[in-house]
Tab-separated table of C-alpha atoms and ligand atoms in Angstrom:
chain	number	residue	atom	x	y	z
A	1	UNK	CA	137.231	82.080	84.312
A	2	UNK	CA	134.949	81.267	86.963
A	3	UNK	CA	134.457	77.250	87.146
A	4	UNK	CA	131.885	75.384	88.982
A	5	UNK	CA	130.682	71.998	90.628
A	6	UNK	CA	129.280	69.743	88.165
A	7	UNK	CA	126.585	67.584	90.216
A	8	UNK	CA	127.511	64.424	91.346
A	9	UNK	CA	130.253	63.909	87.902
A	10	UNK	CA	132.581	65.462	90.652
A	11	UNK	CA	134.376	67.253	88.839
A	12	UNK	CA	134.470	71.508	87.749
A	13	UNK	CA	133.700	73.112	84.635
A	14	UNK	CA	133.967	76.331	83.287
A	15	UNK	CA	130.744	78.754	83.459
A	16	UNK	CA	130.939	79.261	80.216
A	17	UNK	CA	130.685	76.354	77.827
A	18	UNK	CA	131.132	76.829	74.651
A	19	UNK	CA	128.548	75.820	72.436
A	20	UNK	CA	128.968	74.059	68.616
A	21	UNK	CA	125.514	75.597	66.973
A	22	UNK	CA	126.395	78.180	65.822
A	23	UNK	CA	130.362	78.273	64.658
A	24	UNK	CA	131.106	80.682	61.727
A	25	UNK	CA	129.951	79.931	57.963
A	26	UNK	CA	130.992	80.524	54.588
A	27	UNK	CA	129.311	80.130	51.682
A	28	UNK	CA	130.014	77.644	48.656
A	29	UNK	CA	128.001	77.323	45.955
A	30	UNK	CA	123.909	78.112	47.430
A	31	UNK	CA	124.608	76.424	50.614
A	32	UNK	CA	126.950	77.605	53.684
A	33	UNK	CA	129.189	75.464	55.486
A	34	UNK	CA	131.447	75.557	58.875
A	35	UNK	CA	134.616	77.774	57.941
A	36	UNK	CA	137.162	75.318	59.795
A	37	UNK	CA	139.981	77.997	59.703
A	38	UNK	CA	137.710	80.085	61.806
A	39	UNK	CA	136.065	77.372	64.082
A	40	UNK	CA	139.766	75.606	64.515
A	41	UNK	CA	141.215	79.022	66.217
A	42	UNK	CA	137.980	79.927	68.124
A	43	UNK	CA	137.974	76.043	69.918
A	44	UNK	CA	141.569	76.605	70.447
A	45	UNK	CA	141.133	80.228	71.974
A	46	UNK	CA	138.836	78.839	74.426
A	47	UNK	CA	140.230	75.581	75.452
A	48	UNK	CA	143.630	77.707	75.954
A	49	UNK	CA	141.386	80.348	78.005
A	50	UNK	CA	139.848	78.889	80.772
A	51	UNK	CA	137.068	76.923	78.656
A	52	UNK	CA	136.807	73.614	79.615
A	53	UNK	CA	133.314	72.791	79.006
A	54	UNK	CA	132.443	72.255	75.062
A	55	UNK	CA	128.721	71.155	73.585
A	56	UNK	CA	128.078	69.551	70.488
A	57	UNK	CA	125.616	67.611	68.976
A	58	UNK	CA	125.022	64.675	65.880
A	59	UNK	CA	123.157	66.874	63.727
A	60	UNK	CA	124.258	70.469	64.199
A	61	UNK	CA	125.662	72.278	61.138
A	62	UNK	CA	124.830	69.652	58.957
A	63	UNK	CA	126.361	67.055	60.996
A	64	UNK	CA	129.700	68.834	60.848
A	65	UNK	CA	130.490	70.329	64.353
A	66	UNK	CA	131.173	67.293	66.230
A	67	UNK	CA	133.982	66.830	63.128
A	68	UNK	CA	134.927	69.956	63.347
A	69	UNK	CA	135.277	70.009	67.156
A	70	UNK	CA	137.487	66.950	67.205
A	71	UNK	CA	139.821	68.347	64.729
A	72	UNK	CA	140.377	71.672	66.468
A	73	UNK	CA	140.989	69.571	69.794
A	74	UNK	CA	143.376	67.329	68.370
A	75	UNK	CA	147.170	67.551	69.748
A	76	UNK	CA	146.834	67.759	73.456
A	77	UNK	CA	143.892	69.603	74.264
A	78	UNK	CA	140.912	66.922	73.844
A	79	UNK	CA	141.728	65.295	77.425
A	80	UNK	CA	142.109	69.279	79.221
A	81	UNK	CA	138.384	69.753	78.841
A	82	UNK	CA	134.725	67.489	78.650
A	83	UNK	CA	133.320	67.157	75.153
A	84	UNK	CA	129.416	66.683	75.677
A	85	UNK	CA	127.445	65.914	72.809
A	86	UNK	CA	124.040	64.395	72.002
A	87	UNK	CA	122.153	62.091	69.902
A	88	UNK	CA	118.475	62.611	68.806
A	89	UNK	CA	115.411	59.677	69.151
A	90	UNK	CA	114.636	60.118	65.669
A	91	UNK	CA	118.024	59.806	64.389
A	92	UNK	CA	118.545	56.443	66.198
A	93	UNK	CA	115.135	55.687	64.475
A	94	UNK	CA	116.486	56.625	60.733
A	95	UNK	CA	117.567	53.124	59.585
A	96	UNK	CA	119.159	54.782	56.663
A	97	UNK	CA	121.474	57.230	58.733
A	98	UNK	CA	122.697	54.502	61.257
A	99	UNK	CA	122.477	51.616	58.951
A	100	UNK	CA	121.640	49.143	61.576
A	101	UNK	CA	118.798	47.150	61.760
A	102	UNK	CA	116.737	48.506	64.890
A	103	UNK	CA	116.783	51.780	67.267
A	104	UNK	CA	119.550	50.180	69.883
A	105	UNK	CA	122.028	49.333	66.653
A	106	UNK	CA	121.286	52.407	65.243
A	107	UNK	CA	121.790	54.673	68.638
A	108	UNK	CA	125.222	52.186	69.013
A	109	UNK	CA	126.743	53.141	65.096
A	110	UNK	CA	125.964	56.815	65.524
A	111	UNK	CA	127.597	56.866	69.097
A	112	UNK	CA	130.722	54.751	67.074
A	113	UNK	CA	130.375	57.569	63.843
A	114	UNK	CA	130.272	60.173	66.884
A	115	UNK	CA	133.278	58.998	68.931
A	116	UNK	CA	135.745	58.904	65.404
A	117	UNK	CA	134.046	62.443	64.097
A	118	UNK	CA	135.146	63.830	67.618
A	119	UNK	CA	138.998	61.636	67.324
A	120	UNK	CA	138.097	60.570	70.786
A	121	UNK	CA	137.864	57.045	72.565
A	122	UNK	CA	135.154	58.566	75.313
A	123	UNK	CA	132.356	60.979	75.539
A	124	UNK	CA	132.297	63.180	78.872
A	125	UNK	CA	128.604	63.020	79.084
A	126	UNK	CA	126.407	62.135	76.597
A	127	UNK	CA	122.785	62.725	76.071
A	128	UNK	CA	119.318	62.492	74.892
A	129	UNK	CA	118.816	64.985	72.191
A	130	UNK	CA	115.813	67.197	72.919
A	131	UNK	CA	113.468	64.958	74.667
A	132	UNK	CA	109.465	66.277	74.556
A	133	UNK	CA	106.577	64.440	75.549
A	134	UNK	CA	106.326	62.127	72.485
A	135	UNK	CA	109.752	61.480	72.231
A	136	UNK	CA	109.852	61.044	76.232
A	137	UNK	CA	107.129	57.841	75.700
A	138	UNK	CA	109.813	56.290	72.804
A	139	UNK	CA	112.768	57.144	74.374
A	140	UNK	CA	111.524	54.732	77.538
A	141	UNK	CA	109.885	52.120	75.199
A	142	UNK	CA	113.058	51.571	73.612
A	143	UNK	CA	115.183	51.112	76.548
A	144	UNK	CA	117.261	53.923	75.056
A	145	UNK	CA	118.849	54.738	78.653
A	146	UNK	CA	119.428	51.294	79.207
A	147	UNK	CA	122.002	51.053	75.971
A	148	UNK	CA	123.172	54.352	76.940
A	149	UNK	CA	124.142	52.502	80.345
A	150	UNK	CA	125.785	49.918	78.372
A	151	UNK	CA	127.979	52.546	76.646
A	152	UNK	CA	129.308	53.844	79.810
A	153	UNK	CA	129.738	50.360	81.509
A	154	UNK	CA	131.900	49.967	78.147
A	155	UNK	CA	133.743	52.969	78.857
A	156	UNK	CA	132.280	54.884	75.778
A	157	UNK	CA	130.674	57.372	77.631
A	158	UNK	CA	131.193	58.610	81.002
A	159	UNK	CA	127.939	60.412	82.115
A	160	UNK	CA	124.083	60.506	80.945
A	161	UNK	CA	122.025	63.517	80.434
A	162	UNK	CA	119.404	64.637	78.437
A	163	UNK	CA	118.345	68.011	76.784
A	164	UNK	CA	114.812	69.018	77.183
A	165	UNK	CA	112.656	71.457	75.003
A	166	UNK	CA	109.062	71.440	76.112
A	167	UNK	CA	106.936	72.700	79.651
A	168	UNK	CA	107.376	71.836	83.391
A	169	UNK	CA	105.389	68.398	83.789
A	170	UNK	CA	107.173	66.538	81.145
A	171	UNK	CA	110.126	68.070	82.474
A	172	UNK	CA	109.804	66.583	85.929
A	173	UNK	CA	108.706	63.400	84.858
A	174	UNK	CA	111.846	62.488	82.955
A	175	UNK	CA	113.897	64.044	85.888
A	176	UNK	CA	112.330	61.686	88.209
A	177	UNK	CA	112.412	58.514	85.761
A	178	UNK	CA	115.943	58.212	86.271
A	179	UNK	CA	119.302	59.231	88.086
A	180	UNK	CA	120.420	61.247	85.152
A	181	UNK	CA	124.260	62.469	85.412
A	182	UNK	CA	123.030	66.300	84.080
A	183	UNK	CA	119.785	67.811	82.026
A	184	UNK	CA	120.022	70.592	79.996
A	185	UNK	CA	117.084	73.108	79.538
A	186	UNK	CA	116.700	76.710	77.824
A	187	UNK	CA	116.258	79.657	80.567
A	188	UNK	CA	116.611	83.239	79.565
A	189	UNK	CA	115.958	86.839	81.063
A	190	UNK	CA	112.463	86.573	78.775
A	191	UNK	CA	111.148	83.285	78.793
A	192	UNK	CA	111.604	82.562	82.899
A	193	UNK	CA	108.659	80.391	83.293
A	194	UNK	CA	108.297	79.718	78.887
A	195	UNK	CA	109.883	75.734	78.752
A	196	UNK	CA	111.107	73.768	81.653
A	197	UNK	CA	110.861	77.030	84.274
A	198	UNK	CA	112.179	78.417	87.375
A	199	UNK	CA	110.578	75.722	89.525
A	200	UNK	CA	112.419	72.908	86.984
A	201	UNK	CA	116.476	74.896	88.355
A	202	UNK	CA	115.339	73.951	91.596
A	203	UNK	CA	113.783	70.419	91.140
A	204	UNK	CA	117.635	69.583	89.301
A	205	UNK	CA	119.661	71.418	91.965
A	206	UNK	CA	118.020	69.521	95.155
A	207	UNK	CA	118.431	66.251	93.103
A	208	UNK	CA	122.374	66.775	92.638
A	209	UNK	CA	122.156	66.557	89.004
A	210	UNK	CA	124.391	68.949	86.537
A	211	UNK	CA	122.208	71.725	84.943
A	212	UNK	CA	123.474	73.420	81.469
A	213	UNK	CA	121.467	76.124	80.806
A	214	UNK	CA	121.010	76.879	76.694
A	215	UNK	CA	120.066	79.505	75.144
A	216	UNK	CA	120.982	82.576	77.717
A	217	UNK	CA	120.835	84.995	74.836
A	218	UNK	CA	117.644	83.845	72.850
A	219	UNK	CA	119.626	82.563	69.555
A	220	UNK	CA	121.644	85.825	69.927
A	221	UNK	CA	118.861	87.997	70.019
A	222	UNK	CA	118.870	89.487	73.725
A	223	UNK	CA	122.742	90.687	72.481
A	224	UNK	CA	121.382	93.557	70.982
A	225	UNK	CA	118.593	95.814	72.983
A	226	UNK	CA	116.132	97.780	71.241
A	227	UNK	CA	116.244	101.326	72.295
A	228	UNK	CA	113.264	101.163	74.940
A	229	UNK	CA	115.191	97.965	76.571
A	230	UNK	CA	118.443	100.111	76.370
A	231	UNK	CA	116.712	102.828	77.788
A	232	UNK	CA	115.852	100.691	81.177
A	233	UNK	CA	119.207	99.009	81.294
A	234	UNK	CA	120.849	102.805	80.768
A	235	UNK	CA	119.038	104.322	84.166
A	236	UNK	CA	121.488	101.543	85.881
A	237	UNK	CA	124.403	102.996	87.973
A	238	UNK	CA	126.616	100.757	86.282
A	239	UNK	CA	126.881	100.374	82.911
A	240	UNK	CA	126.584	96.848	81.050
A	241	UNK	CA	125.536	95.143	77.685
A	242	UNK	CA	122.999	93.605	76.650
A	243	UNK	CA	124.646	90.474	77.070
A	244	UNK	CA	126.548	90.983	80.536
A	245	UNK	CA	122.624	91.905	81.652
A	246	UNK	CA	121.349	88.153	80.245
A	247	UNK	CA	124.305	86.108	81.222
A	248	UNK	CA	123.980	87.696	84.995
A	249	UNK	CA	120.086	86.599	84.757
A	250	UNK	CA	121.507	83.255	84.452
A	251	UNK	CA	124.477	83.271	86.813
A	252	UNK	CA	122.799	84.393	89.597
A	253	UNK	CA	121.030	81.038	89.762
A	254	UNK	CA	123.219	79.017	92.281
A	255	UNK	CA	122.229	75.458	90.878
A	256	UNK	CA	123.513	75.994	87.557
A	257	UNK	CA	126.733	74.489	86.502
A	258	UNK	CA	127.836	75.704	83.124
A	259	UNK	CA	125.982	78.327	80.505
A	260	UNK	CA	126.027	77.351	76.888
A	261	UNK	CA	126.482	80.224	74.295
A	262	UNK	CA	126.800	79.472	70.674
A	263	UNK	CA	129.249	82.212	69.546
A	264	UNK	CA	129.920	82.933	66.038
A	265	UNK	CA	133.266	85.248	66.109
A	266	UNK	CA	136.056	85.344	68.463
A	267	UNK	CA	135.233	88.920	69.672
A	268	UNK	CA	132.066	87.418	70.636
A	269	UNK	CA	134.258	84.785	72.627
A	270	UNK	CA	136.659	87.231	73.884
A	271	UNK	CA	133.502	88.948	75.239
A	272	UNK	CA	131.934	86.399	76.783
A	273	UNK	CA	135.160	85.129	78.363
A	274	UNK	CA	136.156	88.293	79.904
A	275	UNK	CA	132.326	88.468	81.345
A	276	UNK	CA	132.677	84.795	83.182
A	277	UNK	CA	135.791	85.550	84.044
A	278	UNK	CA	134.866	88.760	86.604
A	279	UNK	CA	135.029	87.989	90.179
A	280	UNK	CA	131.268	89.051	90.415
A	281	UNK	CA	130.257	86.418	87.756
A	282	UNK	CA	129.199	83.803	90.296
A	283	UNK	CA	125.608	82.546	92.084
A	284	UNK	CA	123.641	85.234	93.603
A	285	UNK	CA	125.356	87.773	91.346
A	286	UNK	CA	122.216	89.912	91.040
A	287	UNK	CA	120.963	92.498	93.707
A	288	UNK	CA	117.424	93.734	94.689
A	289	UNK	CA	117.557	96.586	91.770
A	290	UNK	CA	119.136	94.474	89.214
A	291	UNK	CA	116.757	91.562	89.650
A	292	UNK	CA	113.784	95.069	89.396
A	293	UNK	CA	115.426	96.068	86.066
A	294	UNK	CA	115.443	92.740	84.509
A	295	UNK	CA	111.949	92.327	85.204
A	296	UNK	CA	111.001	95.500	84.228
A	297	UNK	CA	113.187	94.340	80.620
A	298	UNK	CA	111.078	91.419	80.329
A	299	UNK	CA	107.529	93.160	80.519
A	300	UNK	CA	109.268	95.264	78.455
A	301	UNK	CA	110.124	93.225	75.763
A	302	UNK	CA	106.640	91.264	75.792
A	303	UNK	CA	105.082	94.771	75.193
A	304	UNK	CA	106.781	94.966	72.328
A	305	UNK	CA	104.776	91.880	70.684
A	306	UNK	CA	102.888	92.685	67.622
A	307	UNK	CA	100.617	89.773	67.372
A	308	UNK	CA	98.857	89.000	70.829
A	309	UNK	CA	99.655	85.083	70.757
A	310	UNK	CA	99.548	83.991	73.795
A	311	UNK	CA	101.000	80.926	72.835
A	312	UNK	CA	97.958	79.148	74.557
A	313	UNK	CA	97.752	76.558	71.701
A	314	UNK	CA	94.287	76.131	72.102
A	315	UNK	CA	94.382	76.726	67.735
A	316	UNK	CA	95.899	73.498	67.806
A	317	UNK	CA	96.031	71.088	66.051
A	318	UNK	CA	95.740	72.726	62.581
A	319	UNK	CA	94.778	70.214	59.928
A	320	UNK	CA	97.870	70.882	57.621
A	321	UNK	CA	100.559	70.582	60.625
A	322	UNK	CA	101.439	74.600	60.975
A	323	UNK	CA	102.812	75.320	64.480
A	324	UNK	CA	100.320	78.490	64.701
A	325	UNK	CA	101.866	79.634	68.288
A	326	UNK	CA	105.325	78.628	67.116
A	327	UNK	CA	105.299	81.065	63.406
A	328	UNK	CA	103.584	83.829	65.263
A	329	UNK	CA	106.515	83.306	67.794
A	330	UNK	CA	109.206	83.653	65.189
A	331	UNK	CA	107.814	87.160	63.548
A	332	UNK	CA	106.861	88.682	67.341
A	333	UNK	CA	110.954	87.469	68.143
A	334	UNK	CA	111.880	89.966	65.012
A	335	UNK	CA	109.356	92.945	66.264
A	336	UNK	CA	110.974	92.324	69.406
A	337	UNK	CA	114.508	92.488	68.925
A	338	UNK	CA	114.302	94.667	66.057
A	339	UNK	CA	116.233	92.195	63.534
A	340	UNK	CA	114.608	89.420	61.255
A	341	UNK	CA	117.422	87.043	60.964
A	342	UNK	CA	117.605	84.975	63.871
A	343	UNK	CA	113.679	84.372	63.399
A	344	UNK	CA	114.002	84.109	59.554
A	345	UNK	CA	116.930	81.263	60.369
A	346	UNK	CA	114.707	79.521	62.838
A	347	UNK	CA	112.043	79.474	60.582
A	348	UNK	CA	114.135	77.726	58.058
A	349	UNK	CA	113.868	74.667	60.525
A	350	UNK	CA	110.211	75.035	61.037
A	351	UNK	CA	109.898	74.744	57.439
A	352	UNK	CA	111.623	71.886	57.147
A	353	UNK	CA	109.889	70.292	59.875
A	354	UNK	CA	106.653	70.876	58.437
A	355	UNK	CA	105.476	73.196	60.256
A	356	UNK	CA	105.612	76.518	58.448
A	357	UNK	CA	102.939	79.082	57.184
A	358	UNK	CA	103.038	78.063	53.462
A	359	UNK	CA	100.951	74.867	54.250
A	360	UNK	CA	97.739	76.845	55.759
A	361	UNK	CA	95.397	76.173	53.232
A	362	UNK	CA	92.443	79.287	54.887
A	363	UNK	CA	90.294	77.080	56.378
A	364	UNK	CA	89.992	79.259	59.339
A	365	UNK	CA	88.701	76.397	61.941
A	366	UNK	CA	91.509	77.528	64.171
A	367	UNK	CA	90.073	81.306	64.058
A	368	UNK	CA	86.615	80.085	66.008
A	369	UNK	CA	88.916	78.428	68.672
A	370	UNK	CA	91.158	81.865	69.528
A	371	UNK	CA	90.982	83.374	72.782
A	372	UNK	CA	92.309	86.757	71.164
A	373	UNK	CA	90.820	86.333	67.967
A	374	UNK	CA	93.601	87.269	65.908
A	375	UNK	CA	92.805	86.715	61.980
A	376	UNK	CA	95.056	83.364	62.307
A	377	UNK	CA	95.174	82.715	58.611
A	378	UNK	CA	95.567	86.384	57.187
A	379	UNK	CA	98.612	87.395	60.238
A	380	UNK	CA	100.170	83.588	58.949
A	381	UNK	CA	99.966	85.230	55.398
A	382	UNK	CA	101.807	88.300	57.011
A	383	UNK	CA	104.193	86.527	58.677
A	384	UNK	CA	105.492	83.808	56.224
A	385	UNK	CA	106.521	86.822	53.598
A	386	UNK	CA	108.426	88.570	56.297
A	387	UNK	CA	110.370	85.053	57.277
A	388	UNK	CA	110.628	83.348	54.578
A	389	UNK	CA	113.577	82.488	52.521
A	390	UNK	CA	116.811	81.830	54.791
A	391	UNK	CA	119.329	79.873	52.902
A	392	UNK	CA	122.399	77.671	54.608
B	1	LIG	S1	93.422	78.408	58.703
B	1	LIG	FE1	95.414	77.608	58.231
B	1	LIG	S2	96.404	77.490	60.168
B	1	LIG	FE2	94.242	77.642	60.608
B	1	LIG	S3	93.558	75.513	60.803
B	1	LIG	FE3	93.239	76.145	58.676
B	1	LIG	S4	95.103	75.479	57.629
B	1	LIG	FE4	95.551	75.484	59.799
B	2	LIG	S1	94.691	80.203	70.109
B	2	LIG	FE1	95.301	82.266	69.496
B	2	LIG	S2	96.502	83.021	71.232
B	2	LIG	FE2	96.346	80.820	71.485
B	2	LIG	S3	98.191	80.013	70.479
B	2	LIG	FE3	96.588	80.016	68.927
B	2	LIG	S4	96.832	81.966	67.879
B	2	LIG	FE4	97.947	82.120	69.804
């Protein structure tokens, strides 16, 4: 395993950290759940490979995995590696969840629910749970970071971070706000310049501060290549998958510390251990051709687009809430990569946020405001039938 600096934390962690999201699931009943015999051995394969790096978070699987995490590192292995797990804004601002009266008590009983689910007495670095520009303005009008400081002066927490989802500018401000311990943003061999960006690597490496990089593999779907990606990565001299290709995008970037993947088998984890584990696997991993080929991937891939959002936004805001960039997103994702199901899963959430194509009521005022003029409300039609209906 290849291990790096983590910013100013001082100490190393694995380049591959193994991420709680996406643990394997069997079903009970209508609804799926984490199978623990499964998740148990995977957490323990790692930890006793080289893996010392380990994300979680309150909410994912149904607020399971940071349980489920704890009781796989239980015996001996919870003080070889850093357990780093996060806590949304609008989670400390569900009174029913915490049970406390206001956001600090609430943020201070799930951190307390977080540290027994986990069977630990500390937190390696905890964060901000997907900070974005509205939730930037409440996080700092709360004085969240200033009870998060009070957890580590207690010794409940030994770093602050936060993970971002959202573009450059917001990005930068909440760098600069505050001497964060790490920040965690989603960079791929697609979406370069999509969220935080290139330029957002460089801002965190010259400030010292960890970077975790999410989402190397697009929720699994860059593991895969469609035959005309294949096809490019094929005319290579050496021969690599899919997912050696987007980890390496990744790698090569010398201020990153650790690279998240959410891996759902333990030949996936085998996989990815043996790739971070190469000798080559380390900054500047990429030459003058390789770097050509993944670019020539990426135009590639955004060729393959059926609907020609340009994710411009200027539809927005729709009247009934429906993330019009976001759905046409989702069904380009399963043109793309040839398979529905990580887009039909993701649209799952959008739906439950609100946000999906069933609430477009036709009105077409987002139509007259389309740079491409794509038939917004018939394509939504189009999409919602081909991404509807994920259960878990
Ligand atoms: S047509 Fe649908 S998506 Fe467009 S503004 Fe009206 S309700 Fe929203
Ligand atoms: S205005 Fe058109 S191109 Fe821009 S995000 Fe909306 S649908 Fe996509």
């Amino acid at each position: 395993m290849q291990y790096r600096n983590y910013g100013k934390m001082g100490f190393k962690v694995s380049a591959f950290g193994m991420g709680c999201m996406r643990l394997p699931r069997i079903f009970v009943g209508d609804h799926s759940e984490v199978d623990r015999e499964k998740a148990w051995e995977m957490i323990r394969y790692a930890a006793d490979n080289g893996v010392n790096y380990f994300d979680t978070a309150y909410g994912y699987h149904n607020k399971t995995s940071e349980e489920v995490l704890g009781e796989a590192l239980e015996g001996g292995l919870r003080e070889k590696v850093k357990i780093v797990t996060k806590q949304p804004f609008g989670t400390m601002t569900d009174l029913k969840t915490g049970g406390g009266k206001n956001v600090l008590d609430n943020a201070r009983r799930n951190l307390e629910n977080t540290l027994k689910k986990l069977r630990t007495s500390y937190i390696d670095v905890y964060l901000i749970h997907n900070i974005g520009k509205s939730t930037w303005e409440d996080t700092k009008k709360e004085k969240i970071i200033e009870e998060y400081e009070k957890f580590r002066a207690e010794g409940l927490i030994r770093g602050i971070g936060y993970s971002y989802h959202g573009r450059y500018p917001t990005f930068k401000e909440v760098l600069d706000f505050y001497d964060w311990d790490m920040c965690q943003i989603q960079q791929n061999l697609i979406d370069v310049e999509r969220e935080a960006t290139e330029q957002a690597i460089r801002d965190a490496g010259k400030k010292g501060t960890a970077l975790v990089i999410m989402e190397p593999l697009r929720g699994g779907n860059l593991a895969v290549p469609p035959a005309p990606i294949q096809g490019i990565y094929d005319e290579y001299k050496e021969k690599r998958s899919g997912v050696e290709w987007a980890f390496r995008h990744v790698l090569n970037y010398p201020e990153v510390s650790t690279i998240l993947s959410g891996v759902t088998t333990l030949e996936q984890l085998k996989d990815n251990i043996e790739i971070f584990s190469k000798p080559e696997a380390v900054p500047g991993c990429l030459n003058d051709e390789e770097k050509k080929i993944i670019a020539r991937v990426r135009d590639k891939y955004n060729s393959l687009k059926s609907i020609p959002c340009t994710g411009c936004e200027y539809c927005l805001p729709c009247p009934k809430g429906v993330n019009i960039p976001g759905v046409f997103g989702k069904y380009n994702e399963g043109i793309m990569f040839g398979t529905f199901e990580p887009a039909r899963r993701s649209y799952m959430f959008q739906a439950r946020s609100g946000q999906d194509a069933s609430l477009c009521v036709e009105c077409r005022a987002c139509e007259k405001k389309c740079p491409q003029h794509i038939e917004i409300a018939r394509q939504l039609k189009v999409t919602h039938e081909k991404l509807k209906g994920w259960v878990e």
